[in-house]
Amino acid sequence: MVGETDDGMRAHFPLSFGKQSRPQPHPSAVHSTTRRTLSPVAASSSAASVPPARSSWAEGRTSPSTNTRGSELFREGNDSVEIGRPWPPSDQPDDDDTIVGPPPPPPGVDIDDGEMIGPPRPPRHDSSDDGSDSDLEDSQWDSQWGDTLRIPLSNEIVLKGHSKIVSALAVDHSGSRVLSGSYDYTIRMYDFQGMTSKLQSFRQLEPFEGHQLRSLSWSPTSDRFLCVTGSAQAKIYDRDGLTLGEFIKGDMYIRDLKNTNGHISGLTGGEWNPKSKETILTSSEDGSLRIWDVNDFKSQKQVIKPKLARPVRVPVTACAWDHEGKRIVGAVGDGSIQLWNIKPGWGSRPDVYVEKAHTDDVSGLRFSVDSLILLSRSMDGTLKVWDLRQMKNPIKIFDGLPNHYPQTSASFSPDEQLIFTGTSIEKEGTSGGMLCFYDRRKLELVSRVGISPHHSVVFATTGDKKMGGTHILYDPSISQRGALVCVARAPRKKSFDDFEAQPIIHNPHALPLFRDQPSRKRQREKLLKDPMTSHKPELPVNGPGFGGRVGSTKGSLLTQYLMKQGGMIKETWMDEDPREAILKYADTAAKNPMFIAPAYAETQPKPVFAESDSDEEQK
């Protein structure tokens, strides 16, 4: 009886107390919304990079999943992924049935002849000791297509917010924060740890009004970042976007650049020293490279003037540090690439000088981690790979890569096995902006990934004159953190605490009573353009004060007009002779001098007039 009473009372209470946990969506449902769709151009270009299908299963091994790009990318695990071929329309199972294993073969297929039914077998990553031919074939197949399968292409998210093309991109060393700079003069800061699936930036900065962003670079400790714009002064910000300092600007009237304390023209690039958190490098249109100390914003540590064929001012279009911070490289506007080794007593003379490395401006330079390879991306449509041990000629030239932006760069994959760069769209082209991947060892094309049919790809960003965005490609099976963290995080629901009353703002100057009077300048300009009004002659004057604009009111002032009308002022001066009016006071002035004459009565000499000798004058 007691047990029945407890059960009845327990039914009136909730099963759990406190804040209810939200139901978490399945990972496959979250990432299905970010699946990439393959355009016809990208499908044709990436067909050569798809590994051939295998015809056997490996029990307990990794299962293949066919993504929407048309290529089979092998993924770890098979949760919420369709295995095998889809069901035919006539053989769709009921919702209550549970399908275990591969689906049945389609109707009309005979399975007694030993033919394999289902998806192909995934590649084998482990090595066996039996030495069979199949294992040897698997190892060769894996080595052939290993680089292709490491490219995460199955899913894609876009960080939007810029109104023009994104020209600068920087990811901190932990991979949690991303900086994007644009031609719209702003920087947007994204945080994967705090960002939801809406993919909104948490801060927006405008370093210099009216100057485009050229380069962004994190410090080695990721606590500060360098901002390079089209102005002559670089800025340093902390991790949260607060300004720490601004470097000094040089004197434009000093011709020798070594005697100035800063750049005198717009900056073209900049990078933080990867080993020293107090040193940065900048390049400028004034034809110099400068090394700065972050602790002193008023002077530079070193001024580097590149080697030139003629003593003229040629801009430095790009610069970069090697990964040890012991060498710097600069690309000059005359097409040359110059390297300097940082050592005691070093100067502006380059240690390596490659003349006419490109036929157009170099837009990007990048060292490999082992400091053996140098990449140079140029606006002449090529990507060149240089061996730093022998820099006379490039070891490989990849052409057919249109580039219309001076910030287009090239880089290496995290494992340094792949090289990738972006392309710009052309007026009559049909391929659109693409991301091209090359094998570093074989120096051959691995894959072309179509990013946008209408936007150019600048490094890992896209955009045109009207909008820009940062495209992030990832694969839920091989990617870690980053996009995986924010895509699965749903936006926070609004509560009563988020209610904010919108205040009513009254602007008194918006009322007609307080508005400024409209300018009559446009009205005057309109009258001057009118041939009739502008050439209208003056009205004739028929008499003093009558018939014309002069004296039309019988007096220039209102007081004079009223006194004349009342008879207090008589206008007799018009009929009198001015000379006679003055002479009538001559006798009075002589008899009773009041003003000038008494002051000079004692000191004024007696006037002496010359006597006339002529008879005519005497008569």
Short mmCIF file of C-alpha atoms in Angstrom, two decimals, residues 116-604:
data_model
loop_
_atom_site.label_atom_id
_atom_site.label_comp_id
_atom_site.label_asym_id
_atom_site.label_seq_id
_atom_site.Cartn_x
_atom_site.Cartn_y
_atom_site.Cartn_z
CA MET A 116 30.85 -8.02 -56.40
CA ILE A 117 27.74 -6.13 -55.43
CA GLY A 118 27.96 -2.90 -53.44
CA PRO A 119 30.45 -0.10 -53.08
CA PRO A 120 34.15 -0.56 -53.84
CA ARG A 121 36.59 -1.51 -51.13
CA PRO A 122 38.38 1.35 -49.38
CA PRO A 123 42.17 1.62 -49.50
CA ARG A 124 44.18 -0.40 -46.99
CA HIS A 125 46.36 1.69 -44.71
CA ASP A 126 47.91 -1.13 -42.65
CA SER A 127 50.65 -3.41 -43.81
CA SER A 128 50.43 -7.21 -43.63
CA ASP A 129 53.23 -9.74 -43.61
CA ASP A 130 51.85 -12.24 -46.08
CA GLY A 131 53.46 -10.44 -49.05
CA SER A 132 50.49 -11.04 -51.31
CA ASP A 133 50.07 -9.23 -54.60
CA SER A 134 46.89 -7.58 -53.42
CA ASP A 135 48.69 -5.87 -50.52
CA LEU A 136 51.42 -4.65 -52.87
CA GLU A 137 48.78 -3.28 -55.20
CA ASP A 138 47.06 -1.53 -52.29
CA SER A 139 50.27 0.18 -51.18
CA GLN A 140 50.94 1.43 -54.69
CA TRP A 141 47.37 2.64 -55.03
CA ASP A 142 47.54 4.42 -51.67
CA SER A 143 50.82 6.16 -52.49
CA GLN A 144 49.43 7.31 -55.82
CA TRP A 145 46.29 8.90 -54.41
CA GLY A 146 47.39 9.69 -50.87
CA ASP A 147 47.85 13.42 -51.50
CA THR A 148 44.46 13.77 -53.14
CA LEU A 149 42.60 12.17 -50.27
CA ARG A 150 44.18 14.52 -47.73
CA ILE A 151 42.39 17.54 -49.23
CA PRO A 152 39.23 18.26 -47.22
CA LEU A 153 36.66 19.05 -49.88
CA SER A 154 33.41 17.50 -48.77
CA ASN A 155 32.00 20.43 -46.78
CA GLU A 156 32.23 24.20 -47.00
CA ILE A 157 31.25 27.22 -44.94
CA VAL A 158 31.58 30.89 -45.86
CA LEU A 159 32.44 33.71 -43.47
CA LYS A 160 30.59 36.70 -44.91
CA GLY A 161 30.36 40.30 -43.89
CA HIS A 162 32.65 42.21 -46.25
CA SER A 163 31.18 44.33 -49.01
CA LYS A 164 34.24 43.97 -51.29
CA ILE A 165 36.89 41.38 -52.05
CA VAL A 166 38.81 39.91 -49.12
CA SER A 167 42.47 40.75 -49.70
CA ALA A 168 44.14 39.61 -46.45
CA LEU A 169 43.70 36.54 -44.27
CA ALA A 170 45.45 35.38 -41.09
CA VAL A 171 44.79 32.37 -38.84
CA ASP A 172 46.41 32.21 -35.43
CA HIS A 173 48.64 29.30 -34.51
CA SER A 174 45.98 27.58 -32.43
CA GLY A 175 43.46 27.78 -35.28
CA SER A 176 40.77 29.36 -33.13
CA ARG A 177 40.74 32.94 -34.48
CA VAL A 178 40.65 34.18 -38.05
CA LEU A 179 41.30 37.71 -39.32
CA SER A 180 40.03 38.87 -42.70
CA GLY A 181 40.84 42.21 -44.30
CA SER A 182 39.05 43.61 -47.31
CA TYR A 183 39.04 46.35 -49.90
CA ASP A 184 36.15 47.88 -47.93
CA TYR A 185 38.82 49.22 -45.49
CA THR A 186 37.70 46.98 -42.58
CA ILE A 187 39.00 44.00 -40.60
CA ARG A 188 36.63 41.34 -39.27
CA MET A 189 37.60 39.06 -36.41
CA TYR A 190 36.10 35.57 -36.13
CA ASP A 191 36.40 33.20 -33.19
CA PHE A 192 35.58 29.55 -33.82
CA GLN A 193 35.25 28.83 -30.10
CA GLY A 194 32.59 31.50 -29.54
CA MET A 195 30.96 31.55 -32.96
CA THR A 196 27.66 29.81 -33.69
CA SER A 197 26.32 28.41 -36.93
CA LYS A 198 25.41 31.96 -38.00
CA LEU A 199 29.16 32.53 -38.61
CA GLN A 200 29.17 36.14 -37.47
CA SER A 201 32.28 38.12 -36.58
CA PHE A 202 32.62 39.38 -33.02
CA ARG A 203 34.50 42.59 -33.90
CA GLN A 204 35.00 44.94 -36.83
CA LEU A 205 37.90 47.37 -37.17
CA GLU A 206 38.77 50.17 -39.59
CA PRO A 207 42.52 50.88 -39.22
CA PHE A 208 42.79 53.73 -41.74
CA GLU A 209 39.84 55.40 -43.36
CA GLY A 210 40.01 55.13 -47.13
CA HIS A 211 42.93 52.63 -47.24
CA GLN A 212 42.57 49.03 -48.39
CA LEU A 213 43.90 46.13 -46.35
CA ARG A 214 47.07 44.63 -47.80
CA SER A 215 48.33 42.12 -45.22
CA LEU A 216 47.61 40.64 -41.77
CA SER A 217 50.05 38.63 -39.67
CA TRP A 218 49.90 37.09 -36.18
CA SER A 219 52.78 37.23 -33.74
CA PRO A 220 54.49 33.93 -32.77
CA THR A 221 52.55 33.87 -29.50
CA SER A 222 49.24 34.92 -31.18
CA ASP A 223 48.70 37.67 -28.62
CA ARG A 224 49.10 40.49 -31.18
CA PHE A 225 48.75 40.93 -34.92
CA LEU A 226 50.20 43.24 -37.56
CA CYS A 227 47.90 45.25 -39.82
CA VAL A 228 49.25 46.57 -43.14
CA THR A 229 47.10 48.90 -45.22
CA GLY A 230 47.59 51.12 -48.24
CA SER A 231 48.83 53.90 -45.96
CA ALA A 232 52.48 54.46 -45.07
CA GLN A 233 52.02 53.42 -41.42
CA ALA A 234 51.49 49.92 -40.07
CA LYS A 235 49.53 49.24 -36.89
CA ILE A 236 49.75 46.71 -34.08
CA TYR A 237 46.63 45.34 -32.38
CA ASP A 238 46.21 42.97 -29.49
CA ARG A 239 44.27 39.73 -29.71
CA ASP A 240 40.97 41.44 -28.90
CA GLY A 241 41.35 44.19 -31.48
CA LEU A 242 42.60 47.05 -29.28
CA THR A 243 45.19 49.37 -30.81
CA LEU A 244 48.65 49.06 -29.27
CA GLY A 245 50.60 51.42 -31.49
CA GLU A 246 51.21 52.92 -34.90
CA PHE A 247 54.60 53.15 -36.61
CA ILE A 248 55.99 56.53 -37.58
CA LYS A 249 55.82 57.99 -41.07
CA GLY A 250 58.92 59.21 -42.87
CA ASP A 251 59.74 62.55 -44.46
CA MET A 252 58.78 62.52 -48.12
CA TYR A 253 61.18 65.37 -48.99
CA ILE A 254 64.30 63.38 -48.08
CA ARG A 255 65.51 61.51 -51.12
CA ASP A 256 67.77 59.00 -49.38
CA LEU A 257 65.39 56.50 -47.79
CA LYS A 258 67.95 55.45 -45.21
CA ASN A 259 67.79 58.89 -43.63
CA THR A 260 64.05 58.72 -42.97
CA ASN A 261 62.49 57.12 -39.91
CA GLY A 262 59.65 55.41 -41.74
CA HIS A 263 57.97 54.65 -45.04
CA ILE A 264 56.89 57.59 -47.14
CA SER A 265 54.50 55.75 -49.50
CA GLY A 266 51.79 53.13 -49.22
CA LEU A 267 52.68 49.72 -47.79
CA THR A 268 52.45 46.61 -49.94
CA GLY A 269 53.09 43.81 -47.44
CA GLY A 270 54.23 42.89 -43.97
CA GLU A 271 54.96 39.84 -41.84
CA TRP A 272 55.83 39.10 -38.24
CA ASN A 273 59.10 37.36 -37.48
CA PRO A 274 58.16 33.70 -36.82
CA LYS A 275 60.81 33.34 -34.09
CA SER A 276 60.92 36.80 -32.49
CA LYS A 277 57.77 38.35 -31.07
CA GLU A 278 59.36 41.83 -31.11
CA THR A 279 60.37 42.08 -34.79
CA ILE A 280 58.32 42.66 -37.93
CA LEU A 281 59.08 43.26 -41.62
CA THR A 282 57.29 45.66 -43.99
CA SER A 283 57.61 46.53 -47.67
CA SER A 284 56.43 49.68 -49.37
CA GLU A 285 55.87 51.42 -52.66
CA ASP A 286 58.71 53.79 -51.80
CA GLY A 287 61.17 51.05 -52.79
CA SER A 288 62.42 49.91 -49.38
CA LEU A 289 62.01 47.13 -46.83
CA ARG A 290 62.18 47.98 -43.14
CA ILE A 291 62.61 45.87 -40.02
CA TRP A 292 60.87 47.30 -36.95
CA ASP A 293 60.98 46.79 -33.23
CA VAL A 294 57.47 46.51 -31.84
CA ASN A 295 58.53 48.15 -28.58
CA ASP A 296 59.62 51.34 -30.39
CA PHE A 297 57.14 52.76 -32.87
CA LYS A 298 59.25 55.85 -33.70
CA SER A 299 62.26 54.31 -35.45
CA GLN A 300 63.18 51.22 -37.43
CA LYS A 301 65.98 48.74 -36.79
CA GLN A 302 67.11 48.27 -40.38
CA VAL A 303 66.42 49.89 -43.76
CA ILE A 304 66.97 47.70 -46.83
CA LYS A 305 67.23 49.19 -50.31
CA PRO A 306 67.00 46.53 -53.05
CA LYS A 307 69.49 46.30 -55.87
CA LEU A 308 68.30 48.18 -58.95
CA ALA A 309 69.63 48.47 -62.48
CA ARG A 310 69.06 52.22 -62.49
CA PRO A 311 68.89 54.68 -59.57
CA VAL A 312 65.13 55.13 -59.68
CA ARG A 313 62.44 54.47 -57.10
CA VAL A 314 60.85 51.06 -57.81
CA PRO A 315 58.21 49.63 -55.42
CA VAL A 316 58.72 46.45 -53.42
CA THR A 317 55.56 44.42 -54.05
CA ALA A 318 55.95 41.53 -51.56
CA CYS A 319 58.13 40.32 -48.68
CA ALA A 320 58.42 37.29 -46.39
CA TRP A 321 60.46 35.73 -43.57
CA ASP A 322 61.77 32.19 -43.60
CA HIS A 323 60.55 29.93 -40.79
CA GLU A 324 63.76 30.36 -38.80
CA GLY A 325 63.74 34.15 -38.99
CA LYS A 326 67.25 34.20 -40.47
CA ARG A 327 66.44 35.25 -44.04
CA ILE A 328 64.08 37.65 -45.72
CA VAL A 329 62.97 37.83 -49.33
CA GLY A 330 61.57 40.71 -51.30
CA ALA A 331 60.03 41.06 -54.75
CA VAL A 332 60.80 44.28 -56.60
CA GLY A 333 58.63 45.91 -59.22
CA ASP A 334 61.25 45.33 -61.94
CA GLY A 335 60.52 41.57 -61.75
CA SER A 336 63.50 40.57 -59.60
CA ILE A 337 63.52 38.48 -56.41
CA GLN A 338 66.19 39.29 -53.82
CA LEU A 339 67.17 37.47 -50.60
CA TRP A 340 69.12 38.75 -47.60
CA ASN A 341 70.73 36.71 -44.82
CA ILE A 342 70.38 38.37 -41.43
CA LYS A 343 73.84 38.37 -39.90
CA PRO A 344 76.08 40.81 -38.02
CA GLY A 345 77.02 43.79 -40.15
CA TRP A 346 74.72 42.93 -43.04
CA GLY A 347 73.52 45.70 -45.33
CA SER A 348 71.33 46.30 -48.32
CA ARG A 349 73.36 44.25 -50.77
CA PRO A 350 71.35 41.06 -51.46
CA ASP A 351 72.94 37.65 -50.99
CA VAL A 352 70.81 36.17 -53.78
CA TYR A 353 69.67 38.24 -56.75
CA VAL A 354 67.40 36.74 -59.42
CA GLU A 355 66.92 39.19 -62.26
CA LYS A 356 63.68 39.04 -64.26
CA ALA A 357 62.20 36.26 -62.17
CA HIS A 358 58.74 37.28 -63.41
CA THR A 359 57.47 39.46 -66.21
CA ASP A 360 54.97 41.23 -63.96
CA ASP A 361 54.59 42.21 -60.31
CA VAL A 362 55.01 39.44 -57.75
CA SER A 363 51.94 39.22 -55.52
CA GLY A 364 53.06 36.57 -53.02
CA LEU A 365 56.17 34.87 -51.60
CA ARG A 366 56.35 31.85 -49.28
CA PHE A 367 59.17 29.76 -47.78
CA SER A 368 58.83 26.09 -46.97
CA VAL A 369 59.40 24.95 -43.39
CA ASP A 370 62.72 23.31 -44.25
CA SER A 371 63.83 26.52 -46.05
CA LEU A 372 64.59 24.60 -49.24
CA ILE A 373 61.70 25.74 -51.44
CA LEU A 374 60.47 29.25 -52.28
CA LEU A 375 57.14 29.92 -53.96
CA SER A 376 56.54 33.06 -55.99
CA ARG A 377 53.08 33.98 -57.29
CA SER A 378 52.88 36.70 -59.90
CA MET A 379 50.33 38.73 -61.81
CA ASP A 380 51.77 37.31 -65.05
CA GLY A 381 49.61 34.22 -64.43
CA THR A 382 52.35 31.89 -63.20
CA LEU A 383 53.40 30.13 -60.00
CA LYS A 384 57.12 29.36 -59.83
CA VAL A 385 58.87 26.92 -57.51
CA TRP A 386 62.48 27.82 -56.65
CA ASP A 387 65.19 25.72 -55.06
CA LEU A 388 66.97 27.99 -52.58
CA ARG A 389 70.21 26.08 -53.07
CA GLN A 390 70.23 26.96 -56.78
CA MET A 391 68.25 30.08 -57.60
CA LYS A 392 69.34 30.69 -61.17
CA ASN A 393 66.29 29.05 -62.69
CA PRO A 394 63.01 27.79 -61.19
CA ILE A 395 62.60 24.06 -60.90
CA LYS A 396 58.97 24.25 -62.01
CA ILE A 397 56.66 26.82 -63.60
CA PHE A 398 52.88 26.41 -63.34
CA ASP A 399 51.20 28.67 -65.88
CA GLY A 400 47.61 29.30 -66.89
CA LEU A 401 46.77 30.82 -63.49
CA PRO A 402 45.13 34.20 -64.12
CA ASN A 403 45.78 36.74 -61.39
CA HIS A 404 44.33 40.26 -61.30
CA TYR A 405 44.92 41.15 -57.63
CA PRO A 406 48.27 42.19 -56.08
CA GLN A 407 47.48 40.20 -52.90
CA THR A 408 47.05 36.75 -54.48
CA SER A 409 49.42 34.37 -52.71
CA ALA A 410 50.49 30.72 -52.62
CA SER A 411 51.20 28.42 -49.69
CA PHE A 412 51.89 24.88 -48.52
CA SER A 413 49.60 22.38 -46.85
CA PRO A 414 50.23 21.67 -43.14
CA ASP A 415 52.26 18.56 -43.99
CA GLU A 416 54.19 20.45 -46.72
CA GLN A 417 53.19 17.84 -49.32
CA LEU A 418 50.85 20.03 -51.36
CA ILE A 419 51.13 23.50 -52.88
CA PHE A 420 47.99 25.51 -53.53
CA THR A 421 47.04 28.90 -54.94
CA GLY A 422 43.97 30.70 -56.22
CA THR A 423 42.97 32.05 -59.63
CA SER A 424 41.00 35.09 -60.75
CA ILE A 425 38.02 35.12 -63.06
CA GLU A 426 38.39 36.43 -66.58
CA LYS A 427 35.89 38.37 -68.64
CA GLU A 428 35.45 35.68 -71.26
CA GLY A 429 36.35 32.71 -69.06
CA THR A 430 33.91 30.03 -67.88
CA SER A 431 35.92 28.34 -65.12
CA GLY A 432 35.44 31.01 -62.42
CA GLY A 433 37.62 31.31 -59.36
CA MET A 434 39.45 28.07 -58.58
CA LEU A 435 41.83 26.67 -55.98
CA CYS A 436 44.64 24.65 -57.56
CA PHE A 437 46.59 21.96 -55.68
CA TYR A 438 50.00 20.66 -56.77
CA ASP A 439 52.16 17.80 -55.51
CA ARG A 440 55.39 19.14 -54.04
CA ARG A 441 57.42 16.00 -54.74
CA LYS A 442 56.16 15.27 -58.25
CA LEU A 443 55.52 18.94 -59.13
CA GLU A 444 52.34 18.12 -61.00
CA LEU A 445 48.70 19.11 -60.76
CA VAL A 446 46.71 17.14 -58.21
CA SER A 447 43.30 18.79 -58.25
CA ARG A 448 41.40 21.89 -59.27
CA VAL A 449 38.60 22.87 -56.92
CA GLY A 450 35.94 25.25 -58.12
CA ILE A 451 35.25 27.76 -55.35
CA SER A 452 32.98 30.31 -57.01
CA PRO A 453 31.77 30.73 -60.61
CA HIS A 454 31.60 34.53 -60.34
CA HIS A 455 34.27 35.47 -57.76
CA SER A 456 38.05 35.44 -57.90
CA VAL A 457 40.06 33.44 -55.36
CA VAL A 458 42.71 35.44 -53.52
CA PHE A 459 44.67 32.87 -51.55
CA ALA A 460 41.84 31.19 -49.58
CA THR A 461 39.31 33.98 -49.95
CA THR A 462 36.98 35.04 -52.72
CA GLY A 463 35.26 38.18 -53.81
CA ASP A 464 34.76 40.82 -56.44
CA LYS A 465 34.03 44.54 -56.47
CA LYS A 466 30.65 44.10 -54.76
CA MET A 467 31.15 41.45 -52.08
CA GLY A 468 33.72 39.16 -50.53
CA GLY A 469 33.86 36.12 -48.27
CA THR A 470 36.22 33.59 -46.72
CA HIS A 471 35.53 30.02 -47.86
CA ILE A 472 36.50 27.29 -45.40
CA LEU A 473 36.70 23.76 -46.81
CA TYR A 474 36.67 20.90 -44.34
CA ASP A 475 35.83 17.23 -43.97
CA PRO A 476 34.09 16.01 -40.77
CA SER A 477 36.15 12.80 -40.83
CA ILE A 478 39.67 14.21 -41.13
CA SER A 479 39.36 17.83 -39.96
CA GLN A 480 39.89 18.84 -36.34
CA ARG A 481 38.38 21.73 -34.41
CA GLY A 482 37.98 24.95 -36.40
CA ALA A 483 34.84 24.78 -38.50
CA LEU A 484 33.67 21.61 -36.76
CA VAL A 485 33.23 23.52 -33.52
CA CYS A 486 31.04 26.34 -34.77
CA VAL A 487 28.95 24.51 -37.38
CA ALA A 488 27.45 22.16 -34.79
CA ARG A 489 26.69 24.98 -32.33
CA ALA A 490 23.14 26.23 -32.68
CA PRO A 491 22.40 29.94 -32.11
CA ARG A 492 21.30 30.88 -28.64
CA LYS A 493 17.57 31.28 -28.26
CA LYS A 494 16.29 34.65 -27.13
CA SER A 495 14.85 34.91 -23.64
CA PHE A 496 12.95 37.55 -21.72
CA ASP A 497 16.23 39.01 -20.52
CA ASP A 498 17.15 39.89 -24.10
CA PHE A 499 14.17 42.22 -24.48
CA GLU A 500 15.26 45.74 -25.28
CA ALA A 501 12.81 48.59 -25.67
CA GLN A 502 13.55 50.68 -28.71
CA PRO A 503 13.68 54.33 -27.61
CA ILE A 504 11.88 57.01 -29.58
CA ILE A 505 14.31 59.66 -30.71
CA HIS A 506 13.00 63.12 -31.50
CA ASN A 507 15.22 65.18 -33.71
CA PRO A 508 14.17 68.85 -33.49
CA HIS A 509 16.15 69.82 -36.58
CA ALA A 510 14.05 67.45 -38.65
CA LEU A 511 11.00 69.68 -38.22
CA PRO A 512 10.36 72.36 -40.88
CA LEU A 513 10.55 75.07 -38.24
CA PHE A 514 14.20 74.29 -37.39
CA ARG A 515 15.46 73.46 -40.83
CA ASP A 516 18.06 75.64 -42.45
CA GLN A 517 16.94 77.84 -45.27
CA PRO A 518 17.64 76.31 -48.66
CA SER A 519 20.59 77.70 -50.50
CA ARG A 520 19.90 80.11 -53.35
CA LYS A 521 23.08 79.14 -55.16
CA ARG A 522 21.37 76.66 -57.43
CA GLN A 523 18.62 79.17 -58.19
CA ARG A 524 21.19 81.78 -59.19
CA GLU A 525 23.04 79.28 -61.35
CA LYS A 526 19.77 78.37 -63.02
CA LEU A 527 18.99 82.02 -63.74
CA LEU A 528 22.44 82.59 -65.22
CA LYS A 529 21.89 79.74 -67.64
CA ASP A 530 18.60 81.27 -68.79
CA PRO A 531 19.37 83.43 -71.88
CA MET A 532 16.39 85.73 -71.36
CA THR A 533 16.96 86.42 -67.67
CA SER A 534 20.75 86.74 -67.79
CA HIS A 535 20.65 89.33 -70.66
CA LYS A 536 17.77 91.46 -69.38
CA PRO A 537 18.84 95.15 -69.46
CA GLU A 538 18.55 97.56 -66.54
CA LEU A 539 15.34 99.60 -66.28
CA PRO A 540 15.78 103.25 -67.35
CA VAL A 541 15.84 106.07 -64.77
CA ASN A 542 13.45 108.84 -65.76
CA GLY A 543 14.14 111.06 -62.76
CA PRO A 544 15.94 111.19 -59.49
CA GLY A 545 14.46 108.40 -57.48
CA PHE A 546 11.69 107.50 -59.88
CA GLY A 547 11.16 105.01 -62.67
CA GLY A 548 14.05 102.75 -61.77
CA ARG A 549 15.51 100.69 -58.98
CA VAL A 550 17.44 103.66 -57.53
CA GLY A 551 15.36 105.81 -55.22
CA SER A 552 12.11 104.06 -55.97
CA THR A 553 11.00 104.57 -52.38
CA LYS A 554 12.02 108.29 -52.36
CA GLY A 555 14.79 107.55 -49.92
CA SER A 556 17.27 104.86 -49.12
CA LEU A 557 16.13 104.45 -45.53
CA LEU A 558 12.73 103.94 -44.03
CA THR A 559 13.28 106.76 -41.49
CA GLN A 560 14.15 109.27 -44.19
CA TYR A 561 11.12 108.28 -46.20
CA LEU A 562 8.78 108.79 -43.22
CA MET A 563 10.29 112.18 -42.35
CA LYS A 564 9.93 113.36 -45.93
CA GLN A 565 6.34 112.30 -46.06
CA GLY A 566 5.62 114.15 -42.80
CA GLY A 567 7.22 117.39 -44.00
CA MET A 568 10.07 117.30 -41.53
CA ILE A 569 12.67 117.21 -44.26
CA LYS A 570 12.49 119.40 -47.30
CA GLU A 571 14.33 118.37 -50.37
CA THR A 572 15.80 121.72 -51.50
CA TRP A 573 19.30 120.48 -52.17
CA MET A 574 18.36 119.19 -55.57
CA ASP A 575 17.58 122.71 -56.90
CA GLU A 576 20.54 124.57 -55.33
CA ASP A 577 24.03 125.20 -56.65
CA PRO A 578 26.60 123.50 -54.38
CA ARG A 579 29.09 126.41 -54.68
CA GLU A 580 26.53 129.02 -53.72
CA ALA A 581 25.35 126.90 -50.80
CA ILE A 582 28.89 126.89 -49.36
CA LEU A 583 29.71 130.54 -49.99
CA LYS A 584 26.67 131.79 -48.12
CA TYR A 585 28.44 130.73 -44.91
CA ALA A 586 31.74 132.47 -45.80
CA ASP A 587 30.97 135.82 -44.13
CA THR A 588 29.71 134.11 -40.96
CA ALA A 589 32.84 132.00 -40.75
CA ALA A 590 35.12 135.03 -41.19
CA LYS A 591 33.40 137.09 -38.48
CA ASN A 592 33.01 134.31 -35.97
CA PRO A 593 35.64 131.63 -36.47
CA MET A 594 34.81 128.59 -34.32
CA PHE A 595 36.84 125.56 -35.38
CA ILE A 596 40.08 125.64 -37.35
CA ALA A 597 40.99 129.34 -37.43
CA PRO A 598 41.29 129.96 -33.62
CA ALA A 599 43.66 127.02 -33.23
CA TYR A 600 46.21 128.52 -35.62
CA ALA A 601 45.56 132.25 -34.93
CA GLU A 602 48.93 132.85 -33.20
CA THR A 603 51.13 130.57 -35.29
CA GLN A 604 49.53 130.90 -38.70
#
